[in-house]
Every structure is written in structure tokens, then in C-alpha cells.
């Protein structure tokens, strides 16, 4: 198995999320995959959403099922309203409800500003921001319908938005991506404020540089890795499990009073590392 994904056995309390149903979007690779696996290890039943790469998604679901919980791979493009509605309905039918949404699916389409096409701008906003909006909206309808079930969780539902350090760090050459994540930050906070009275907890995780396919060129060669580490005070590139563990904790009742927060999981990337010696 790929050593960068999947929490080692024993690290995650196996009953922490027992009886909860989690939907993870974009869960066939990278951070989504590690998160789906970690939620399964914590005892949740997990729907592994993917848009392309059915085989990989089914492998993730099979691995999760091997922990003795339920898992299935569902295809849906999170930027398409009808597909998100159908996916959520299907999960309620087949799994009974949704307790945890990890709105993770995201992509980059990089270009310098005047080279960026409208299609590149739109695609990133559609998937990274509108996709999270649609998934959060449909999950919220289900949380509201079901209400709090005290034996399962203290809250009616948890939404965890996958953001990025680029919700606060401007990023030249990536205006579409940085704008989408800036939007995720305000969307998350607004939803948290709006839904907290219904005992729905909305939070975000903001990863820094994590070794996944999305940023392979930034860590693949020793030279690239050296440049990247200049931006990371903790002096290591993150692993998908670093994010997965944060999501499991945030989704659990251990964090029941955490509402509307962004948890930066970035090795200190947001600490203005350039100022360690300058300024
Ligand atoms: C991006 C990565 C990047 C990281 C740190 C992430 O949100 O997707 O490509 O390496 O931020 O800059």
C-alpha cells in the first residue's frame, strides 16, 4: 500500500465515530482518500465520492470495508447540482443518513493572470467553491430532517470544508485557486453562523503543502523540495494523513464546541517564514 495514505492501525480510536455516516468528496486520491480511510478506521461508514477513476475509488471503499464498516464508491461531479442531489439522496437511501460531510474535491488550473482563460477560472470556482456549496446544502437538508440523535453524536451534523493556506496567502499564478479558497473561508464562516443554532457544526481544514498528485512538481525532485521547505518552518512536507487525522478529530464529539474555525495544518506555512530572519 502507498505509505503516504491510510492511518497506521491503533493511531485512531476505532470507535470514535462509531455509527456515523460520512461522505467524502474527491476521495479516490490524495487528501480525500487518506481522509476517507481514516474516518473508516475511526468506525464511520464511508461513501467515497469520485468523478473519474472508478477503480481507485472502489479500491478505497474495499479497504475501508476491510475494517468492518460499510463503504461504497459513488460517482458524482460536485459542480453539477443534479448529481449532488442524486448522490445525497442515494446515500440517505442506502446508508440511512449523512452525519459528516467532508467537502474535499478540488483542483488547480494554473496560469499567469493574463494567460488565464475564462474556462480555467470557471472550472476552479465551479469545483472548489460551488461544489462545496452544493454538497453542504444537500447535507444540511438531511441533518435538519434527522436532527440530533444523542446516541450517535452531540450535533445534528458536521461539515468540514477542505480549504487551503491560500485562503489567506495570496498566490501569484493561481488567482482562480486562491479566490476559490478565499471564498471557501467566508462560505464556511457564514454557514457556521447560520447553522450553529441547529446544532450543525461547520469548520474548515486548511492544508499547507501536502504530498499529493495536485502539487507533485513542488516536491518531486530534491531541488523542488528544498525550495518548498523554505516555506515550511516545521521542515517537512506534509503527508495526507496529517490532514486526515485533523479531519477525524474535528468531525468527532471531542471537538463539539468547535464551530466556524479553520484549523491550519501546514507545518507553520502561514507564519510568514520569511520574517524568521528578516523584517
Ligand atoms: C495547493 C498546493 C500547494 C499548497 C501550498 C495547496 O492548497 O493545492 O499545490 O503546494 O497549497 O502552497
PDB file of C-alpha atoms and ligand atoms in Angstrom:
ATOM      1  CA  UNK A   1       0.000   0.000   0.000  1.00  0.00           C
ATOM      2  CA  UNK A   2       1.073   3.587  -0.668  1.00  0.00           C
ATOM      3  CA  UNK A   3       2.805   4.580   2.565  1.00  0.00           C
ATOM      4  CA  UNK A   4       1.577   8.170   2.379  1.00  0.00           C
ATOM      5  CA  UNK A   5      -2.068   7.277   2.904  1.00  0.00           C
ATOM      6  CA  UNK A   6      -4.008   5.338   5.494  1.00  0.00           C
ATOM      7  CA  UNK A   7      -3.510   5.877   9.194  1.00  0.00           C
ATOM      8  CA  UNK A   8      -1.494   3.143  10.886  1.00  0.00           C
ATOM      9  CA  UNK A   9      -3.648   0.822  12.911  1.00  0.00           C
ATOM     10  CA  UNK A  10      -4.005   1.895  16.519  1.00  0.00           C
ATOM     11  CA  UNK A  11      -3.375   5.609  15.975  1.00  0.00           C
ATOM     12  CA  UNK A  12      -7.066   6.406  15.609  1.00  0.00           C
ATOM     13  CA  UNK A  13      -9.566   5.297  18.295  1.00  0.00           C
ATOM     14  CA  UNK A  14     -11.585   2.663  16.430  1.00  0.00           C
ATOM     15  CA  UNK A  15     -14.960   3.647  17.901  1.00  0.00           C
ATOM     16  CA  UNK A  16     -14.564   7.424  17.866  1.00  0.00           C
ATOM     17  CA  UNK A  17     -17.090   7.816  15.032  1.00  0.00           C
ATOM     18  CA  UNK A  18     -18.923   4.553  15.512  1.00  0.00           C
ATOM     19  CA  UNK A  19     -22.368   4.576  13.902  1.00  0.00           C
ATOM     20  CA  UNK A  20     -21.776   7.762  11.898  1.00  0.00           C
ATOM     21  CA  UNK A  21     -22.102   8.020   8.132  1.00  0.00           C
ATOM     22  CA  UNK A  22     -19.511  10.106   6.333  1.00  0.00           C
ATOM     23  CA  UNK A  23     -19.442  11.410   2.776  1.00  0.00           C
ATOM     24  CA  UNK A  24     -16.016  12.408   1.458  1.00  0.00           C
ATOM     25  CA  UNK A  25     -15.874  14.074  -1.939  1.00  0.00           C
ATOM     26  CA  UNK A  26     -12.884  13.543  -4.186  1.00  0.00           C
ATOM     27  CA  UNK A  27     -11.952  10.519  -2.106  1.00  0.00           C
ATOM     28  CA  UNK A  28     -10.271   8.380  -4.767  1.00  0.00           C
ATOM     29  CA  UNK A  29      -6.858  10.046  -4.312  1.00  0.00           C
ATOM     30  CA  UNK A  30      -4.724  12.362  -2.219  1.00  0.00           C
ATOM     31  CA  UNK A  31      -6.130  14.041   0.869  1.00  0.00           C
ATOM     32  CA  UNK A  32      -9.676  12.767   0.216  1.00  0.00           C
ATOM     33  CA  UNK A  33      -8.509   9.171   0.050  1.00  0.00           C
ATOM     34  CA  UNK A  34      -6.497   9.377   3.283  1.00  0.00           C
ATOM     35  CA  UNK A  35      -9.426  11.109   4.983  1.00  0.00           C
ATOM     36  CA  UNK A  36     -11.974   8.505   3.885  1.00  0.00           C
ATOM     37  CA  UNK A  37      -9.704   5.722   5.135  1.00  0.00           C
ATOM     38  CA  UNK A  38      -9.086   7.469   8.461  1.00  0.00           C
ATOM     39  CA  UNK A  39     -12.822   8.042   9.001  1.00  0.00           C
ATOM     40  CA  UNK A  40     -13.370   4.332   8.343  1.00  0.00           C
ATOM     41  CA  UNK A  41     -10.666   3.445  10.857  1.00  0.00           C
ATOM     42  CA  UNK A  42     -12.496   5.652  13.364  1.00  0.00           C
ATOM     43  CA  UNK A  43     -15.592   3.475  12.896  1.00  0.00           C
ATOM     44  CA  UNK A  44     -17.643   5.540  10.438  1.00  0.00           C
ATOM     45  CA  UNK A  45     -19.374   4.107   7.391  1.00  0.00           C
ATOM     46  CA  UNK A  46     -17.983   5.994   4.426  1.00  0.00           C
ATOM     47  CA  UNK A  47     -19.169   6.989   0.968  1.00  0.00           C
ATOM     48  CA  UNK A  48     -16.178   7.510  -1.313  1.00  0.00           C
ATOM     49  CA  UNK A  49     -17.159  10.068  -3.938  1.00  0.00           C
ATOM     50  CA  UNK A  50     -15.200  10.375  -7.185  1.00  0.00           C
ATOM     51  CA  UNK A  51     -15.728  11.999 -10.556  1.00  0.00           C
ATOM     52  CA  UNK A  52     -13.213   9.977 -12.589  1.00  0.00           C
ATOM     53  CA  UNK A  53     -11.201   6.925 -11.601  1.00  0.00           C
ATOM     54  CA  UNK A  54     -13.813   4.414 -10.564  1.00  0.00           C
ATOM     55  CA  UNK A  55     -11.298   1.649  -9.949  1.00  0.00           C
ATOM     56  CA  UNK A  56      -9.265   3.710  -7.493  1.00  0.00           C
ATOM     57  CA  UNK A  57     -12.445   4.750  -5.665  1.00  0.00           C
ATOM     58  CA  UNK A  58     -13.593   1.145  -5.413  1.00  0.00           C
ATOM     59  CA  UNK A  59     -10.216   0.138  -4.007  1.00  0.00           C
ATOM     60  CA  UNK A  60     -10.526   2.819  -1.330  1.00  0.00           C
ATOM     61  CA  UNK A  61     -14.039   1.595  -0.476  1.00  0.00           C
ATOM     62  CA  UNK A  62     -12.815  -2.023  -0.304  1.00  0.00           C
ATOM     63  CA  UNK A  63     -10.000  -1.044   2.038  1.00  0.00           C
ATOM     64  CA  UNK A  64     -12.440   0.807   4.298  1.00  0.00           C
ATOM     65  CA  UNK A  65     -14.859  -2.148   4.279  1.00  0.00           C
ATOM     66  CA  UNK A  66     -11.995  -4.374   5.459  1.00  0.00           C
ATOM     67  CA  UNK A  67     -12.128  -2.504   8.801  1.00  0.00           C
ATOM     68  CA  UNK A  68     -15.624  -3.950   9.372  1.00  0.00           C
ATOM     69  CA  UNK A  69     -17.580  -0.808   8.453  1.00  0.00           C
ATOM     70  CA  UNK A  70     -19.675  -0.130   5.358  1.00  0.00           C
ATOM     71  CA  UNK A  71     -18.295   1.689   2.364  1.00  0.00           C
ATOM     72  CA  UNK A  72     -19.276   2.336  -1.240  1.00  0.00           C
ATOM     73  CA  UNK A  73     -17.953   4.391  -4.136  1.00  0.00           C
ATOM     74  CA  UNK A  74     -20.384   6.902  -5.673  1.00  0.00           C
ATOM     75  CA  UNK A  75     -19.691   8.762  -8.887  1.00  0.00           C
ATOM     76  CA  UNK A  76     -20.778  12.415  -8.999  1.00  0.00           C
ATOM     77  CA  UNK A  77     -19.400  15.703 -10.292  1.00  0.00           C
ATOM     78  CA  UNK A  78     -19.735  18.010  -7.282  1.00  0.00           C
ATOM     79  CA  UNK A  79     -20.137  21.045  -9.529  1.00  0.00           C
ATOM     80  CA  UNK A  80     -23.353  19.636 -11.035  1.00  0.00           C
ATOM     81  CA  UNK A  81     -26.433  20.288  -8.927  1.00  0.00           C
ATOM     82  CA  UNK A  82     -28.455  17.295 -10.170  1.00  0.00           C
ATOM     83  CA  UNK A  83     -25.556  14.920  -9.498  1.00  0.00           C
ATOM     84  CA  UNK A  84     -25.012  16.218  -5.961  1.00  0.00           C
ATOM     85  CA  UNK A  85     -28.734  15.922  -5.187  1.00  0.00           C
ATOM     86  CA  UNK A  86     -28.785  12.359  -6.570  1.00  0.00           C
ATOM     87  CA  UNK A  87     -25.652  11.364  -4.638  1.00  0.00           C
ATOM     88  CA  UNK A  88     -27.026  12.658  -1.336  1.00  0.00           C
ATOM     89  CA  UNK A  89     -30.415  11.010  -1.897  1.00  0.00           C
ATOM     90  CA  UNK A  90     -28.709   7.735  -2.708  1.00  0.00           C
ATOM     91  CA  UNK A  91     -26.595   7.902   0.434  1.00  0.00           C
ATOM     92  CA  UNK A  92     -29.672   8.524   2.586  1.00  0.00           C
ATOM     93  CA  UNK A  93     -31.413   5.589   0.924  1.00  0.00           C
ATOM     94  CA  UNK A  94     -28.509   3.166   1.156  1.00  0.00           C
ATOM     95  CA  UNK A  95     -26.802   4.290   4.381  1.00  0.00           C
ATOM     96  CA  UNK A  96     -29.765   5.795   6.227  1.00  0.00           C
ATOM     97  CA  UNK A  97     -28.405   9.328   6.650  1.00  0.00           C
ATOM     98  CA  UNK A  98     -25.364  11.601   6.441  1.00  0.00           C
ATOM     99  CA  UNK A  99     -23.670  12.677   9.684  1.00  0.00           C
ATOM    100  CA  UNK A 100     -20.373  14.016   8.337  1.00  0.00           C
ATOM    101  CA  UNK A 101     -19.636  15.782   5.067  1.00  0.00           C
ATOM    102  CA  UNK A 102     -16.025  16.338   4.101  1.00  0.00           C
ATOM    103  CA  UNK A 103     -16.262  18.736   1.163  1.00  0.00           C
ATOM    104  CA  UNK A 104     -12.847  17.928  -0.198  1.00  0.00           C
ATOM    105  CA  UNK A 105     -12.997  17.683  -4.002  1.00  0.00           C
ATOM    106  CA  UNK A 106     -10.791  20.322  -5.524  1.00  0.00           C
ATOM    107  CA  UNK A 107      -8.432  21.038  -8.379  1.00  0.00           C
ATOM    108  CA  UNK A 108      -5.969  23.532  -9.801  1.00  0.00           C
ATOM    109  CA  UNK A 109      -5.813  25.009 -13.306  1.00  0.00           C
ATOM    110  CA  UNK A 110      -2.785  27.256 -13.046  1.00  0.00           C
ATOM    111  CA  UNK A 111      -1.916  30.147 -15.346  1.00  0.00           C
ATOM    112  CA  UNK A 112      -0.452  33.625 -15.070  1.00  0.00           C
ATOM    113  CA  UNK A 113      -3.172  36.225 -14.873  1.00  0.00           C
ATOM    114  CA  UNK A 114      -3.485  37.432 -18.475  1.00  0.00           C
ATOM    115  CA  UNK A 115      -2.948  33.902 -19.811  1.00  0.00           C
ATOM    116  CA  UNK A 116      -5.775  32.510 -17.709  1.00  0.00           C
ATOM    117  CA  UNK A 117      -8.819  31.582 -19.755  1.00  0.00           C
ATOM    118  CA  UNK A 118     -12.346  32.072 -18.555  1.00  0.00           C
ATOM    119  CA  UNK A 119     -12.716  28.286 -18.721  1.00  0.00           C
ATOM    120  CA  UNK A 120      -9.777  27.820 -16.295  1.00  0.00           C
ATOM    121  CA  UNK A 121     -11.203  30.429 -13.944  1.00  0.00           C
ATOM    122  CA  UNK A 122     -14.690  28.955 -14.101  1.00  0.00           C
ATOM    123  CA  UNK A 123     -13.690  25.322 -13.691  1.00  0.00           C
ATOM    124  CA  UNK A 124     -11.818  26.011 -10.457  1.00  0.00           C
ATOM    125  CA  UNK A 125     -14.599  28.153  -8.995  1.00  0.00           C
ATOM    126  CA  UNK A 126     -17.202  25.565 -10.055  1.00  0.00           C
ATOM    127  CA  UNK A 127     -15.492  22.605  -8.406  1.00  0.00           C
ATOM    128  CA  UNK A 128     -13.718  24.182  -5.419  1.00  0.00           C
ATOM    129  CA  UNK A 129     -16.384  26.675  -4.321  1.00  0.00           C
ATOM    130  CA  UNK A 130     -19.728  25.890  -5.951  1.00  0.00           C
ATOM    131  CA  UNK A 131     -19.110  22.173  -5.393  1.00  0.00           C
ATOM    132  CA  UNK A 132     -18.700  22.735  -1.659  1.00  0.00           C
ATOM    133  CA  UNK A 133     -21.793  24.956  -1.619  1.00  0.00           C
ATOM    134  CA  UNK A 134     -23.930  22.286  -3.290  1.00  0.00           C
ATOM    135  CA  UNK A 135     -22.668  19.408  -1.144  1.00  0.00           C
ATOM    136  CA  UNK A 136     -23.063  21.446   2.055  1.00  0.00           C
ATOM    137  CA  UNK A 137     -26.583  22.493   1.094  1.00  0.00           C
ATOM    138  CA  UNK A 138     -27.775  18.970   0.404  1.00  0.00           C
ATOM    139  CA  UNK A 139     -26.096  17.547   3.527  1.00  0.00           C
ATOM    140  CA  UNK A 140     -27.653  20.300   5.646  1.00  0.00           C
ATOM    141  CA  UNK A 141     -31.145  19.380   4.433  1.00  0.00           C
ATOM    142  CA  UNK A 142     -30.517  15.844   5.662  1.00  0.00           C
ATOM    143  CA  UNK A 143     -29.027  16.984   9.001  1.00  0.00           C
ATOM    144  CA  UNK A 144     -32.136  19.125   9.544  1.00  0.00           C
ATOM    145  CA  UNK A 145     -34.537  16.340   8.585  1.00  0.00           C
ATOM    146  CA  UNK A 146     -32.898  13.891  11.019  1.00  0.00           C
ATOM    147  CA  UNK A 147     -31.984  16.238  13.881  1.00  0.00           C
ATOM    148  CA  UNK A 148     -29.742  15.304  16.798  1.00  0.00           C
ATOM    149  CA  UNK A 149     -29.537  11.603  17.654  1.00  0.00           C
ATOM    150  CA  UNK A 150     -27.740  11.688  21.029  1.00  0.00           C
ATOM    151  CA  UNK A 151     -26.531   8.076  20.862  1.00  0.00           C
ATOM    152  CA  UNK A 152     -24.713   8.916  17.630  1.00  0.00           C
ATOM    153  CA  UNK A 153     -23.391  12.450  18.145  1.00  0.00           C
ATOM    154  CA  UNK A 154     -23.996  15.625  20.128  1.00  0.00           C
ATOM    155  CA  UNK A 155     -24.564  17.553  16.913  1.00  0.00           C
ATOM    156  CA  UNK A 156     -27.034  17.099  14.085  1.00  0.00           C
ATOM    157  CA  UNK A 157     -24.208  17.088  11.564  1.00  0.00           C
ATOM    158  CA  UNK A 158     -20.705  18.182  10.781  1.00  0.00           C
ATOM    159  CA  UNK A 159     -19.430  19.865   7.649  1.00  0.00           C
ATOM    160  CA  UNK A 160     -15.695  20.084   7.112  1.00  0.00           C
ATOM    161  CA  UNK A 161     -14.645  22.236   4.199  1.00  0.00           C
ATOM    162  CA  UNK A 162     -11.264  21.469   2.684  1.00  0.00           C
ATOM    163  CA  UNK A 163      -9.687  24.856   2.276  1.00  0.00           C
ATOM    164  CA  UNK A 164      -6.013  25.751   1.867  1.00  0.00           C
ATOM    165  CA  UNK A 165      -3.394  28.059   3.281  1.00  0.00           C
ATOM    166  CA  UNK A 166      -4.255  30.034   0.137  1.00  0.00           C
ATOM    167  CA  UNK A 167      -7.471  31.195   1.747  1.00  0.00           C
ATOM    168  CA  UNK A 168      -5.126  33.769   3.352  1.00  0.00           C
ATOM    169  CA  UNK A 169      -1.831  33.536   1.429  1.00  0.00           C
ATOM    170  CA  UNK A 170      -2.042  35.267  -1.953  1.00  0.00           C
ATOM    171  CA  UNK A 171      -0.638  33.058  -4.728  1.00  0.00           C
ATOM    172  CA  UNK A 172       0.660  34.562  -7.962  1.00  0.00           C
ATOM    173  CA  UNK A 173      -0.154  32.436 -10.977  1.00  0.00           C
ATOM    174  CA  UNK A 174      -3.091  30.824  -9.201  1.00  0.00           C
ATOM    175  CA  UNK A 175      -5.702  33.566  -8.963  1.00  0.00           C
ATOM    176  CA  UNK A 176      -8.561  31.153  -9.644  1.00  0.00           C
ATOM    177  CA  UNK A 177      -7.456  28.732  -6.909  1.00  0.00           C
ATOM    178  CA  UNK A 178      -6.683  31.388  -4.275  1.00  0.00           C
ATOM    179  CA  UNK A 179     -10.011  33.104  -4.995  1.00  0.00           C
ATOM    180  CA  UNK A 180     -11.881  29.830  -4.646  1.00  0.00           C
ATOM    181  CA  UNK A 181     -10.288  29.129  -1.265  1.00  0.00           C
ATOM    182  CA  UNK A 182     -10.825  32.699  -0.069  1.00  0.00           C
ATOM    183  CA  UNK A 183     -14.461  32.094  -0.952  1.00  0.00           C
ATOM    184  CA  UNK A 184     -14.461  28.812   0.957  1.00  0.00           C
ATOM    185  CA  UNK A 185     -13.304  30.647   4.079  1.00  0.00           C
ATOM    186  CA  UNK A 186     -16.194  33.123   4.045  1.00  0.00           C
ATOM    187  CA  UNK A 187     -18.703  30.490   2.954  1.00  0.00           C
ATOM    188  CA  UNK A 188     -17.644  28.263   5.855  1.00  0.00           C
ATOM    189  CA  UNK A 189     -17.889  31.060   8.424  1.00  0.00           C
ATOM    190  CA  UNK A 190     -21.258  32.227   7.128  1.00  0.00           C
ATOM    191  CA  UNK A 191     -22.690  28.713   7.142  1.00  0.00           C
ATOM    192  CA  UNK A 192     -21.269  28.112  10.612  1.00  0.00           C
ATOM    193  CA  UNK A 193     -23.037  31.219  11.893  1.00  0.00           C
ATOM    194  CA  UNK A 194     -26.294  30.374  10.115  1.00  0.00           C
ATOM    195  CA  UNK A 195     -26.451  26.709  11.106  1.00  0.00           C
ATOM    196  CA  UNK A 196     -24.987  26.639  14.627  1.00  0.00           C
ATOM    197  CA  UNK A 197     -28.405  27.175  16.279  1.00  0.00           C
ATOM    198  CA  UNK A 198     -29.495  23.906  14.672  1.00  0.00           C
ATOM    199  CA  UNK A 199     -26.509  22.139  16.186  1.00  0.00           C
ATOM    200  CA  UNK A 200     -24.816  21.810  12.823  1.00  0.00           C
ATOM    201  CA  UNK A 201     -21.083  22.386  13.088  1.00  0.00           C
ATOM    202  CA  UNK A 202     -19.286  23.844  10.107  1.00  0.00           C
ATOM    203  CA  UNK A 203     -15.488  24.121  10.154  1.00  0.00           C
ATOM    204  CA  UNK A 204     -12.582  24.003   7.733  1.00  0.00           C
ATOM    205  CA  UNK A 205      -9.182  22.424   7.500  1.00  0.00           C
ATOM    206  CA  UNK A 206      -6.566  24.456   5.657  1.00  0.00           C
ATOM    207  CA  UNK A 207      -3.703  22.247   4.482  1.00  0.00           C
ATOM    208  CA  UNK A 208      -0.315  23.606   3.560  1.00  0.00           C
ATOM    209  CA  UNK A 209       1.928  21.688   1.164  1.00  0.00           C
ATOM    210  CA  UNK A 210       0.880  18.053   1.315  1.00  0.00           C
ATOM    211  CA  UNK A 211       2.431  15.361  -0.908  1.00  0.00           C
ATOM    212  CA  UNK A 212      -0.384  14.563  -3.327  1.00  0.00           C
ATOM    213  CA  UNK A 213      -0.763  14.487  -7.113  1.00  0.00           C
ATOM    214  CA  UNK A 214      -2.069  18.102  -7.163  1.00  0.00           C
ATOM    215  CA  UNK A 215       1.380  19.578  -6.376  1.00  0.00           C
ATOM    216  CA  UNK A 216       3.740  16.791  -7.449  1.00  0.00           C
ATOM    217  CA  UNK A 217       6.093  19.247  -9.189  1.00  0.00           C
ATOM    218  CA  UNK A 218       6.604  21.106  -5.893  1.00  0.00           C
ATOM    219  CA  UNK A 219       8.050  18.096  -4.022  1.00  0.00           C
ATOM    220  CA  UNK A 220       9.076  15.522  -6.634  1.00  0.00           C
ATOM    221  CA  UNK A 221      12.719  16.499  -7.129  1.00  0.00           C
ATOM    222  CA  UNK A 222      15.252  17.288  -4.377  1.00  0.00           C
ATOM    223  CA  UNK A 223      15.660  20.845  -5.742  1.00  0.00           C
ATOM    224  CA  UNK A 224      11.903  21.486  -5.713  1.00  0.00           C
ATOM    225  CA  UNK A 225      11.616  20.017  -2.240  1.00  0.00           C
ATOM    226  CA  UNK A 226      14.440  22.275  -0.973  1.00  0.00           C
ATOM    227  CA  UNK A 227      12.641  25.367  -2.319  1.00  0.00           C
ATOM    228  CA  UNK A 228       9.381  24.216  -0.795  1.00  0.00           C
ATOM    229  CA  UNK A 229      10.922  23.601   2.634  1.00  0.00           C
ATOM    230  CA  UNK A 230      11.985  27.247   2.756  1.00  0.00           C
ATOM    231  CA  UNK A 231       8.270  27.987   3.161  1.00  0.00           C
ATOM    232  CA  UNK A 232       7.693  25.419   5.943  1.00  0.00           C
ATOM    233  CA  UNK A 233       9.126  26.217   9.409  1.00  0.00           C
ATOM    234  CA  UNK A 234       8.465  22.661  10.619  1.00  0.00           C
ATOM    235  CA  UNK A 235      10.875  21.485   7.895  1.00  0.00           C
ATOM    236  CA  UNK A 236       8.943  18.631   6.396  1.00  0.00           C
ATOM    237  CA  UNK A 237       6.425  18.369   3.596  1.00  0.00           C
ATOM    238  CA  UNK A 238       3.018  17.231   4.856  1.00  0.00           C
ATOM    239  CA  UNK A 239       1.515  13.783   4.306  1.00  0.00           C
ATOM    240  CA  UNK A 240      -2.159  13.119   3.515  1.00  0.00           C
ATOM    241  CA  UNK A 241      -2.547  11.537   6.957  1.00  0.00           C
ATOM    242  CA  UNK A 242      -1.623  14.847   8.600  1.00  0.00           C
ATOM    243  CA  UNK A 243      -4.842  16.228   7.153  1.00  0.00           C
ATOM    244  CA  UNK A 244      -6.891  13.058   7.612  1.00  0.00           C
ATOM    245  CA  UNK A 245      -6.162  12.989  11.343  1.00  0.00           C
ATOM    246  CA  UNK A 246      -7.213  16.627  11.727  1.00  0.00           C
ATOM    247  CA  UNK A 247     -10.497  15.899   9.927  1.00  0.00           C
ATOM    248  CA  UNK A 248     -11.259  12.869  12.118  1.00  0.00           C
ATOM    249  CA  UNK A 249     -10.686  14.939  15.250  1.00  0.00           C
ATOM    250  CA  UNK A 250     -12.794  17.858  14.009  1.00  0.00           C
ATOM    251  CA  UNK A 251     -15.621  15.534  12.990  1.00  0.00           C
ATOM    252  CA  UNK A 252     -15.744  13.876  16.394  1.00  0.00           C
ATOM    253  CA  UNK A 253     -17.569  14.984  19.524  1.00  0.00           C
ATOM    254  CA  UNK A 254     -14.156  15.676  21.100  1.00  0.00           C
ATOM    255  CA  UNK A 255     -14.454  18.919  19.126  1.00  0.00           C
ATOM    256  CA  UNK A 256     -18.158  19.504  19.763  1.00  0.00           C
ATOM    257  CA  UNK A 257     -17.657  23.138  20.814  1.00  0.00           C
ATOM    258  CA  UNK A 258     -15.514  23.982  17.777  1.00  0.00           C
ATOM    259  CA  UNK A 259     -17.717  25.995  15.426  1.00  0.00           C
ATOM    260  CA  UNK A 260     -16.685  28.135  12.464  1.00  0.00           C
ATOM    261  CA  UNK A 261     -12.969  27.578  12.874  1.00  0.00           C
ATOM    262  CA  UNK A 262     -10.271  26.980  10.314  1.00  0.00           C
ATOM    263  CA  UNK A 263      -7.684  24.525  11.524  1.00  0.00           C
ATOM    264  CA  UNK A 264      -4.426  25.247   9.679  1.00  0.00           C
ATOM    265  CA  UNK A 265      -2.466  22.039   9.191  1.00  0.00           C
ATOM    266  CA  UNK A 266       0.557  23.456   7.455  1.00  0.00           C
ATOM    267  CA  UNK A 267       3.794  22.982   9.414  1.00  0.00           C
ATOM    268  CA  UNK A 268       3.749  26.720  10.039  1.00  0.00           C
ATOM    269  CA  UNK A 269       3.458  27.859   6.424  1.00  0.00           C
ATOM    270  CA  UNK A 270       1.068  30.643   7.471  1.00  0.00           C
ATOM    271  CA  UNK A 271       3.614  32.050   9.981  1.00  0.00           C
ATOM    272  CA  UNK A 272       5.346  34.313   7.398  1.00  0.00           C
ATOM    273  CA  UNK A 273       8.556  32.207   7.422  1.00  0.00           C
ATOM    274  CA  UNK A 274      10.427  34.935   5.526  1.00  0.00           C
ATOM    275  CA  UNK A 275      10.292  37.001   8.700  1.00  0.00           C
ATOM    276  CA  UNK A 276      12.186  34.403  10.753  1.00  0.00           C
ATOM    277  CA  UNK A 277      15.350  36.230   9.764  1.00  0.00           C
ATOM    278  CA  UNK A 278      14.127  39.390   8.049  1.00  0.00           C
ATOM    279  CA  UNK A 279      11.853  42.305   8.843  1.00  0.00           C
TER     280      UNK A 279
HETATM  281  C1  LIG B   1      -2.147  23.677  -3.181  1.00  0.00           C
HETATM  282  C2  LIG B   1      -0.775  23.060  -3.394  1.00  0.00           C
HETATM  283  C3  LIG B   1       0.292  23.876  -2.695  1.00  0.00           C
HETATM  284  C4  LIG B   1      -0.101  24.182  -1.260  1.00  0.00           C
HETATM  285  C5  LIG B   1       0.890  25.127  -0.576  1.00  0.00           C
HETATM  286  C6  LIG B   1      -2.359  23.862  -1.707  1.00  0.00           C
HETATM  287  O1  LIG B   1      -3.636  24.355  -1.458  1.00  0.00           O
HETATM  288  O2  LIG B   1      -3.135  22.846  -3.759  1.00  0.00           O
HETATM  289  O3  LIG B   1      -0.488  22.965  -4.783  1.00  0.00           O
HETATM  290  O4  LIG B   1       1.518  23.171  -2.714  1.00  0.00           O
HETATM  291  O5  LIG B   1      -1.374  24.746  -1.216  1.00  0.00           O
HETATM  292  O6  LIG B   1       1.230  26.229  -1.374  1.00  0.00           O
END
